[in-house]
Amino acid sequence: MEPMKITLVAATSLDGFITRHDEPGSDFTSPADSRYLRKILPRFDCCIFGSKSYRVAREWMRTRLMPDKLRVTLTRTPEQYAGEAVPGSFEFTRNSPREIVEDLRARNYRECALLGGGQTYSRFLQAGYVDEIWVTVEARLFGTGTQLCPGQFDIPLRLLAHESLGGDTLLLKYTLQQNPAC
Ligand SMILES: NC(=O)c1ccc[n+]([C@@H]2O[C@H](COP(=O)([O-])OP(=O)(O)OC[C@H]3O[C@@H](n4cnc5c(N)ncnc54)[C@H](OP(=O)(O)O)[C@@H]3O)[C@@H](O)[C@H]2O)c1
């Protein structure tokens, strides 16, 4: 089967939170991160997110996030979203990361963006299906919030690139040194 690359895309505070405290969404991110996202997202042919992230940004995800591409939402109750599902465009699944990746590969998807949130990043990282991590680091400290990838593990990374997105915002790109799924 042809390989499919999965890139974890996230924006965090310097102390590693993807939300500011318990506020849903990513309103803390800078205009520089928004410009960067608009530039990179069209290169992916599919994306994956958890149902909490979907519910927070439903309207944006349905109308502006990667229109014409496949968007897969992870939920334990896909039947709850039956009215919103559109095969090939909006799909809802309780499948495991492995089953999702195998299905996407079999359907010839090649570039997948893993768009969060934290539970979803952790599930794919722990299953060994993340190839690269692209993190926008905003110059803020929150102390509390949703962690980038909650759980207990130790995944060695290799820095591929670092770039200033403008102002105080940094982009860091990493690859995983060992991908247990390979
Ligand atoms: N800053 C950023 O880059 C960024 C990116 C993305 C999201 N966010 C923010 O992060 C927050 C959400 O993150 P989160 O970690 O709380 O949630 P999440 O990863 O977006 O979604 C969690 C959901 O995934 C589903 N799920 C978990 N385990 C599953 C399993 N074994 N099988 C099937 N489905 C499973 C569950 O859906 P059900 O409850 O439906 O079963 C669970 O509620 C939001 O506020 C969002 O705005 C920030």
mmCIF file of C-alpha atoms and ligand atoms in Angstrom:
data_model
loop_
_atom_site.group_PDB
_atom_site.id
_atom_site.type_symbol
_atom_site.label_atom_id
_atom_site.label_comp_id
_atom_site.label_asym_id
_atom_site.label_seq_id
_atom_site.Cartn_x
_atom_site.Cartn_y
_atom_site.Cartn_z
ATOM 1 C CA MET A 1 0.000 0.000 0.000
ATOM 2 C CA GLU A 2 1.275 3.517 -0.814
ATOM 3 C CA PRO A 3 2.499 5.529 2.181
ATOM 4 C CA MET A 4 0.470 8.382 3.566
ATOM 5 C CA LYS A 5 2.158 11.143 5.528
ATOM 6 C CA ILE A 6 0.458 12.408 8.684
ATOM 7 C CA THR A 7 1.454 15.844 9.931
ATOM 8 C CA LEU A 8 0.366 17.024 13.351
ATOM 9 C CA VAL A 9 -0.459 20.733 13.069
ATOM 10 C CA ALA A 10 -0.982 22.716 16.272
ATOM 11 C CA ALA A 11 -0.568 26.094 17.904
ATOM 12 C CA THR A 12 0.562 26.229 21.519
ATOM 13 C CA SER A 13 1.567 28.601 24.246
ATOM 14 C CA LEU A 14 5.234 28.449 25.208
ATOM 15 C CA ASP A 15 4.224 26.170 28.101
ATOM 16 C CA GLY A 16 2.567 23.689 25.777
ATOM 17 C CA PHE A 17 -1.166 24.395 25.953
ATOM 18 C CA ILE A 18 -3.447 24.377 22.912
ATOM 19 C CA THR A 19 -6.212 26.260 24.735
ATOM 20 C CA ARG A 20 -6.040 29.231 27.076
ATOM 21 C CA HIS A 21 -7.225 27.805 30.400
ATOM 22 C CA ASP A 22 -10.665 26.245 29.887
ATOM 23 C CA GLU A 23 -11.696 28.494 26.971
ATOM 24 C CA PRO A 24 -12.614 26.326 24.010
ATOM 25 C CA GLY A 25 -11.011 27.242 20.682
ATOM 26 C CA SER A 26 -7.713 28.857 19.757
ATOM 27 C CA ASP A 27 -8.504 32.548 19.969
ATOM 28 C CA PHE A 28 -5.116 33.160 21.540
ATOM 29 C CA THR A 29 -3.266 32.537 18.277
ATOM 30 C CA SER A 30 -1.722 35.391 16.312
ATOM 31 C CA PRO A 31 -2.588 36.737 12.853
ATOM 32 C CA ALA A 32 0.782 35.279 11.785
ATOM 33 C CA ASP A 33 -0.445 31.763 12.663
ATOM 34 C CA SER A 34 -3.717 32.330 10.778
ATOM 35 C CA ARG A 35 -1.780 33.437 7.663
ATOM 36 C CA TYR A 36 0.499 30.403 7.956
ATOM 37 C CA LEU A 37 -2.490 28.023 8.314
ATOM 38 C CA ARG A 38 -4.178 29.506 5.248
ATOM 39 C CA LYS A 39 -0.966 28.888 3.328
ATOM 40 C CA ILE A 40 -0.303 25.297 4.386
ATOM 41 C CA LEU A 41 -3.729 23.679 4.741
ATOM 42 C CA PRO A 42 -4.507 23.503 1.013
ATOM 43 C CA ARG A 43 -1.549 21.150 0.498
ATOM 44 C CA PHE A 44 -3.264 18.377 2.513
ATOM 45 C CA ASP A 45 -5.860 16.145 0.896
ATOM 46 C CA CYS A 46 -7.512 15.106 4.162
ATOM 47 C CA CYS A 47 -7.587 16.057 7.810
ATOM 48 C CA ILE A 48 -8.541 14.488 11.130
ATOM 49 C CA PHE A 49 -9.845 16.004 14.345
ATOM 50 C CA GLY A 50 -11.636 14.996 17.519
ATOM 51 C CA SER A 51 -15.304 15.678 18.069
ATOM 52 C CA LYS A 52 -14.614 18.309 20.748
ATOM 53 C CA SER A 53 -12.594 20.369 18.285
ATOM 54 C CA TYR A 54 -15.237 19.791 15.640
ATOM 55 C CA ARG A 55 -17.991 21.002 17.937
ATOM 56 C CA VAL A 56 -16.034 24.135 18.902
ATOM 57 C CA ALA A 57 -15.302 25.153 15.314
ATOM 58 C CA ARG A 58 -18.120 23.370 13.469
ATOM 59 C CA GLU A 59 -19.117 26.293 11.247
ATOM 60 C CA TRP A 60 -15.517 27.129 10.280
ATOM 61 C CA MET A 61 -14.719 23.470 9.672
ATOM 62 C CA ARG A 62 -17.809 22.929 7.544
ATOM 63 C CA THR A 63 -17.470 26.049 5.431
ATOM 64 C CA ARG A 64 -13.876 27.235 5.301
ATOM 65 C CA LEU A 65 -11.542 24.486 6.534
ATOM 66 C CA MET A 66 -10.191 22.664 3.494
ATOM 67 C CA PRO A 67 -13.341 22.784 1.362
ATOM 68 C CA ASP A 68 -13.512 19.929 -1.175
ATOM 69 C CA LYS A 69 -11.259 17.733 0.964
ATOM 70 C CA LEU A 70 -12.010 14.885 3.316
ATOM 71 C CA ARG A 71 -12.529 15.836 6.955
ATOM 72 C CA VAL A 72 -12.714 12.948 9.426
ATOM 73 C CA THR A 73 -14.063 13.473 12.948
ATOM 74 C CA LEU A 74 -13.349 10.964 15.708
ATOM 75 C CA THR A 75 -16.211 10.206 18.050
ATOM 76 C CA ARG A 76 -17.463 7.241 20.032
ATOM 77 C CA THR A 77 -20.965 8.050 18.784
ATOM 78 C CA PRO A 78 -20.820 8.661 15.015
ATOM 79 C CA GLU A 79 -24.565 8.019 14.837
ATOM 80 C CA GLN A 80 -25.058 11.308 16.673
ATOM 81 C CA TYR A 81 -23.625 13.103 13.626
ATOM 82 C CA ALA A 82 -25.495 11.137 10.957
ATOM 83 C CA GLY A 83 -27.292 14.264 9.756
ATOM 84 C CA GLU A 84 -23.978 16.091 9.179
ATOM 85 C CA ALA A 85 -22.092 13.276 7.443
ATOM 86 C CA VAL A 86 -21.258 13.580 3.744
ATOM 87 C CA PRO A 87 -19.199 10.634 2.437
ATOM 88 C CA GLY A 88 -15.871 11.827 0.994
ATOM 89 C CA SER A 89 -16.257 15.215 2.626
ATOM 90 C CA PHE A 90 -17.424 14.936 6.251
ATOM 91 C CA GLU A 91 -17.053 11.544 7.851
ATOM 92 C CA PHE A 92 -17.507 10.549 11.518
ATOM 93 C CA THR A 93 -15.924 7.419 12.893
ATOM 94 C CA ARG A 94 -15.222 5.454 16.040
ATOM 95 C CA ASN A 95 -12.436 3.528 14.283
ATOM 96 C CA SER A 96 -8.982 3.253 15.836
ATOM 97 C CA PRO A 97 -6.083 5.317 14.451
ATOM 98 C CA ARG A 98 -4.812 2.179 12.715
ATOM 99 C CA GLU A 99 -8.146 1.503 11.014
ATOM 100 C CA ILE A 100 -8.472 5.154 10.001
ATOM 101 C CA VAL A 101 -4.984 5.262 8.502
ATOM 102 C CA GLU A 102 -5.487 1.983 6.642
ATOM 103 C CA ASP A 103 -8.793 3.224 5.248
ATOM 104 C CA LEU A 104 -7.308 6.553 4.116
ATOM 105 C CA ARG A 105 -4.314 4.819 2.497
ATOM 106 C CA ALA A 106 -6.610 2.399 0.691
ATOM 107 C CA ARG A 107 -8.545 5.378 -0.670
ATOM 108 C CA ASN A 108 -5.293 6.922 -1.969
ATOM 109 C CA TYR A 109 -5.075 9.871 0.371
ATOM 110 C CA ARG A 110 -1.437 10.972 0.609
ATOM 111 C CA GLU A 111 -1.125 14.023 2.876
ATOM 112 C CA CYS A 112 -3.134 14.107 6.063
ATOM 113 C CA ALA A 113 -3.251 16.967 8.571
ATOM 114 C CA LEU A 114 -3.912 15.906 12.156
ATOM 115 C CA LEU A 115 -5.625 19.005 13.547
ATOM 116 C CA GLY A 116 -6.277 18.124 17.188
ATOM 117 C CA GLY A 117 -7.217 18.557 19.839
ATOM 118 C CA GLY A 118 -5.038 17.100 22.542
ATOM 119 C CA GLN A 119 -6.796 13.741 22.943
ATOM 120 C CA THR A 120 -6.626 13.215 19.210
ATOM 121 C CA TYR A 121 -2.957 14.170 18.947
ATOM 122 C CA SER A 122 -2.154 11.760 21.791
ATOM 123 C CA ARG A 123 -4.086 8.868 20.270
ATOM 124 C CA PHE A 124 -2.222 9.118 16.959
ATOM 125 C CA LEU A 125 1.160 9.799 18.575
ATOM 126 C CA GLN A 126 0.812 6.823 20.903
ATOM 127 C CA ALA A 127 -0.310 4.599 18.036
ATOM 128 C CA GLY A 128 2.805 5.661 16.102
ATOM 129 C CA TYR A 129 1.045 7.222 13.129
ATOM 130 C CA VAL A 130 2.492 10.748 13.209
ATOM 131 C CA ASP A 131 5.289 11.474 10.745
ATOM 132 C CA GLU A 132 5.916 15.155 11.435
ATOM 133 C CA ILE A 133 4.908 17.726 14.042
ATOM 134 C CA TRP A 134 4.496 21.350 12.999
ATOM 135 C CA VAL A 135 3.917 23.529 16.037
ATOM 136 C CA THR A 136 3.331 27.238 16.066
ATOM 137 C CA VAL A 137 4.627 28.519 19.391
ATOM 138 C CA GLU A 138 2.936 31.690 20.514
ATOM 139 C CA ALA A 139 4.807 33.922 22.960
ATOM 140 C CA ARG A 140 2.401 33.409 25.839
ATOM 141 C CA LEU A 141 2.336 31.458 29.097
ATOM 142 C CA PHE A 142 -1.003 30.077 30.335
ATOM 143 C CA GLY A 143 -0.195 27.822 33.265
ATOM 144 C CA THR A 144 -3.355 25.794 32.591
ATOM 145 C CA GLY A 145 -5.295 24.669 29.545
ATOM 146 C CA THR A 146 -5.667 21.676 27.244
ATOM 147 C CA GLN A 147 -2.302 20.006 26.862
ATOM 148 C CA LEU A 148 -0.865 19.458 23.405
ATOM 149 C CA CYS A 149 -0.704 15.708 23.994
ATOM 150 C CA PRO A 150 -1.863 14.525 27.412
ATOM 151 C CA GLY A 151 -0.598 11.190 28.661
ATOM 152 C CA GLN A 152 2.676 9.679 29.746
ATOM 153 C CA PHE A 153 5.191 8.805 27.059
ATOM 154 C CA ASP A 154 8.634 9.748 25.798
ATOM 155 C CA ILE A 155 8.798 10.167 22.052
ATOM 156 C CA PRO A 156 12.174 11.364 20.761
ATOM 157 C CA LEU A 157 11.947 14.030 18.064
ATOM 158 C CA ARG A 158 14.401 15.503 15.569
ATOM 159 C CA LEU A 159 14.184 19.185 14.716
ATOM 160 C CA LEU A 160 13.683 19.641 10.974
ATOM 161 C CA ALA A 161 13.224 23.398 10.757
ATOM 162 C CA HIS A 162 12.555 26.539 12.722
ATOM 163 C CA GLU A 163 11.178 29.714 11.334
ATOM 164 C CA SER A 164 9.872 33.034 12.540
ATOM 165 C CA LEU A 165 6.312 33.581 11.342
ATOM 166 C CA GLY A 166 6.647 37.257 12.218
ATOM 167 C CA GLY A 167 6.428 39.188 15.460
ATOM 168 C CA ASP A 168 7.026 36.876 18.404
ATOM 169 C CA THR A 169 5.589 33.742 16.777
ATOM 170 C CA LEU A 170 7.799 30.769 15.982
ATOM 171 C CA LEU A 171 7.170 27.721 13.823
ATOM 172 C CA LEU A 172 8.964 24.516 14.812
ATOM 173 C CA LYS A 173 8.949 21.400 12.652
ATOM 174 C CA TYR A 174 9.963 18.004 13.963
ATOM 175 C CA THR A 175 10.065 14.462 12.697
ATOM 176 C CA LEU A 176 9.688 11.443 14.952
ATOM 177 C CA GLN A 177 12.947 9.568 15.399
ATOM 178 C CA GLN A 178 11.229 6.219 15.584
ATOM 179 C CA ASN A 179 7.822 5.535 14.200
ATOM 180 C CA PRO A 180 6.625 2.267 15.776
ATOM 181 C CA ALA A 181 3.946 1.886 13.105
ATOM 182 C CA CYS A 182 6.527 1.789 10.276
HETATM 183 N N1 LIG B 1 -4.427 25.328 19.456
HETATM 184 C C1 LIG B 1 -4.614 24.344 18.604
HETATM 185 O O1 LIG B 1 -3.805 24.109 17.693
HETATM 186 C C2 LIG B 1 -5.852 23.492 18.704
HETATM 187 C C3 LIG B 1 -6.073 22.530 17.726
HETATM 188 C C4 LIG B 1 -7.223 21.733 17.838
HETATM 189 C C5 LIG B 1 -8.092 21.917 18.893
HETATM 190 N N2 LIG B 1 -7.843 22.866 19.823
HETATM 191 C C6 LIG B 1 -8.748 22.993 20.964
HETATM 192 O O2 LIG B 1 -8.611 21.834 21.783
HETATM 193 C C7 LIG B 1 -9.842 21.573 22.457
HETATM 194 C C8 LIG B 1 -10.261 20.127 22.245
HETATM 195 O O3 LIG B 1 -9.232 19.253 22.582
HETATM 196 P P1 LIG B 1 -9.564 17.900 23.377
HETATM 197 O O4 LIG B 1 -8.293 17.187 23.605
HETATM 198 O O5 LIG B 1 -10.389 18.254 24.574
HETATM 199 O O6 LIG B 1 -10.546 17.091 22.414
HETATM 200 P P2 LIG B 1 -10.432 16.513 20.895
HETATM 201 O O7 LIG B 1 -9.185 15.746 20.723
HETATM 202 O O8 LIG B 1 -10.733 17.606 19.930
HETATM 203 O O9 LIG B 1 -11.702 15.545 20.849
HETATM 204 C C9 LIG B 1 -11.889 14.573 21.861
HETATM 205 C C10 LIG B 1 -12.989 13.644 21.418
HETATM 206 O O10 LIG B 1 -12.435 12.617 20.588
HETATM 207 C C11 LIG B 1 -13.279 11.486 20.679
HETATM 208 N N3 LIG B 1 -12.516 10.323 21.111
HETATM 209 C C12 LIG B 1 -11.624 10.221 22.117
HETATM 210 N N4 LIG B 1 -11.230 8.934 22.250
HETATM 211 C C13 LIG B 1 -11.904 8.226 21.313
HETATM 212 C C14 LIG B 1 -11.951 6.867 20.956
HETATM 213 N N5 LIG B 1 -11.217 5.938 21.593
HETATM 214 N N6 LIG B 1 -12.737 6.497 19.916
HETATM 215 C C15 LIG B 1 -13.486 7.399 19.259
HETATM 216 N N7 LIG B 1 -13.500 8.725 19.573
HETATM 217 C C16 LIG B 1 -12.716 9.113 20.582
HETATM 218 C C17 LIG B 1 -14.324 11.760 21.769
HETATM 219 O O11 LIG B 1 -15.490 12.194 21.087
HETATM 220 P P3 LIG B 1 -16.976 11.848 21.678
HETATM 221 O O12 LIG B 1 -17.051 12.581 22.986
HETATM 222 O O13 LIG B 1 -17.879 12.410 20.607
HETATM 223 O O14 LIG B 1 -17.062 10.367 21.792
HETATM 224 C C18 LIG B 1 -13.674 12.887 22.553
HETATM 225 O O15 LIG B 1 -14.598 13.710 23.221
HETATM 226 C C19 LIG B 1 -10.866 22.520 21.865
HETATM 227 O O16 LIG B 1 -11.067 23.606 22.759
HETATM 228 C C20 LIG B 1 -10.217 23.011 20.574
HETATM 229 O O17 LIG B 1 -10.659 24.286 20.193
HETATM 230 C C21 LIG B 1 -6.738 23.674 19.764
#
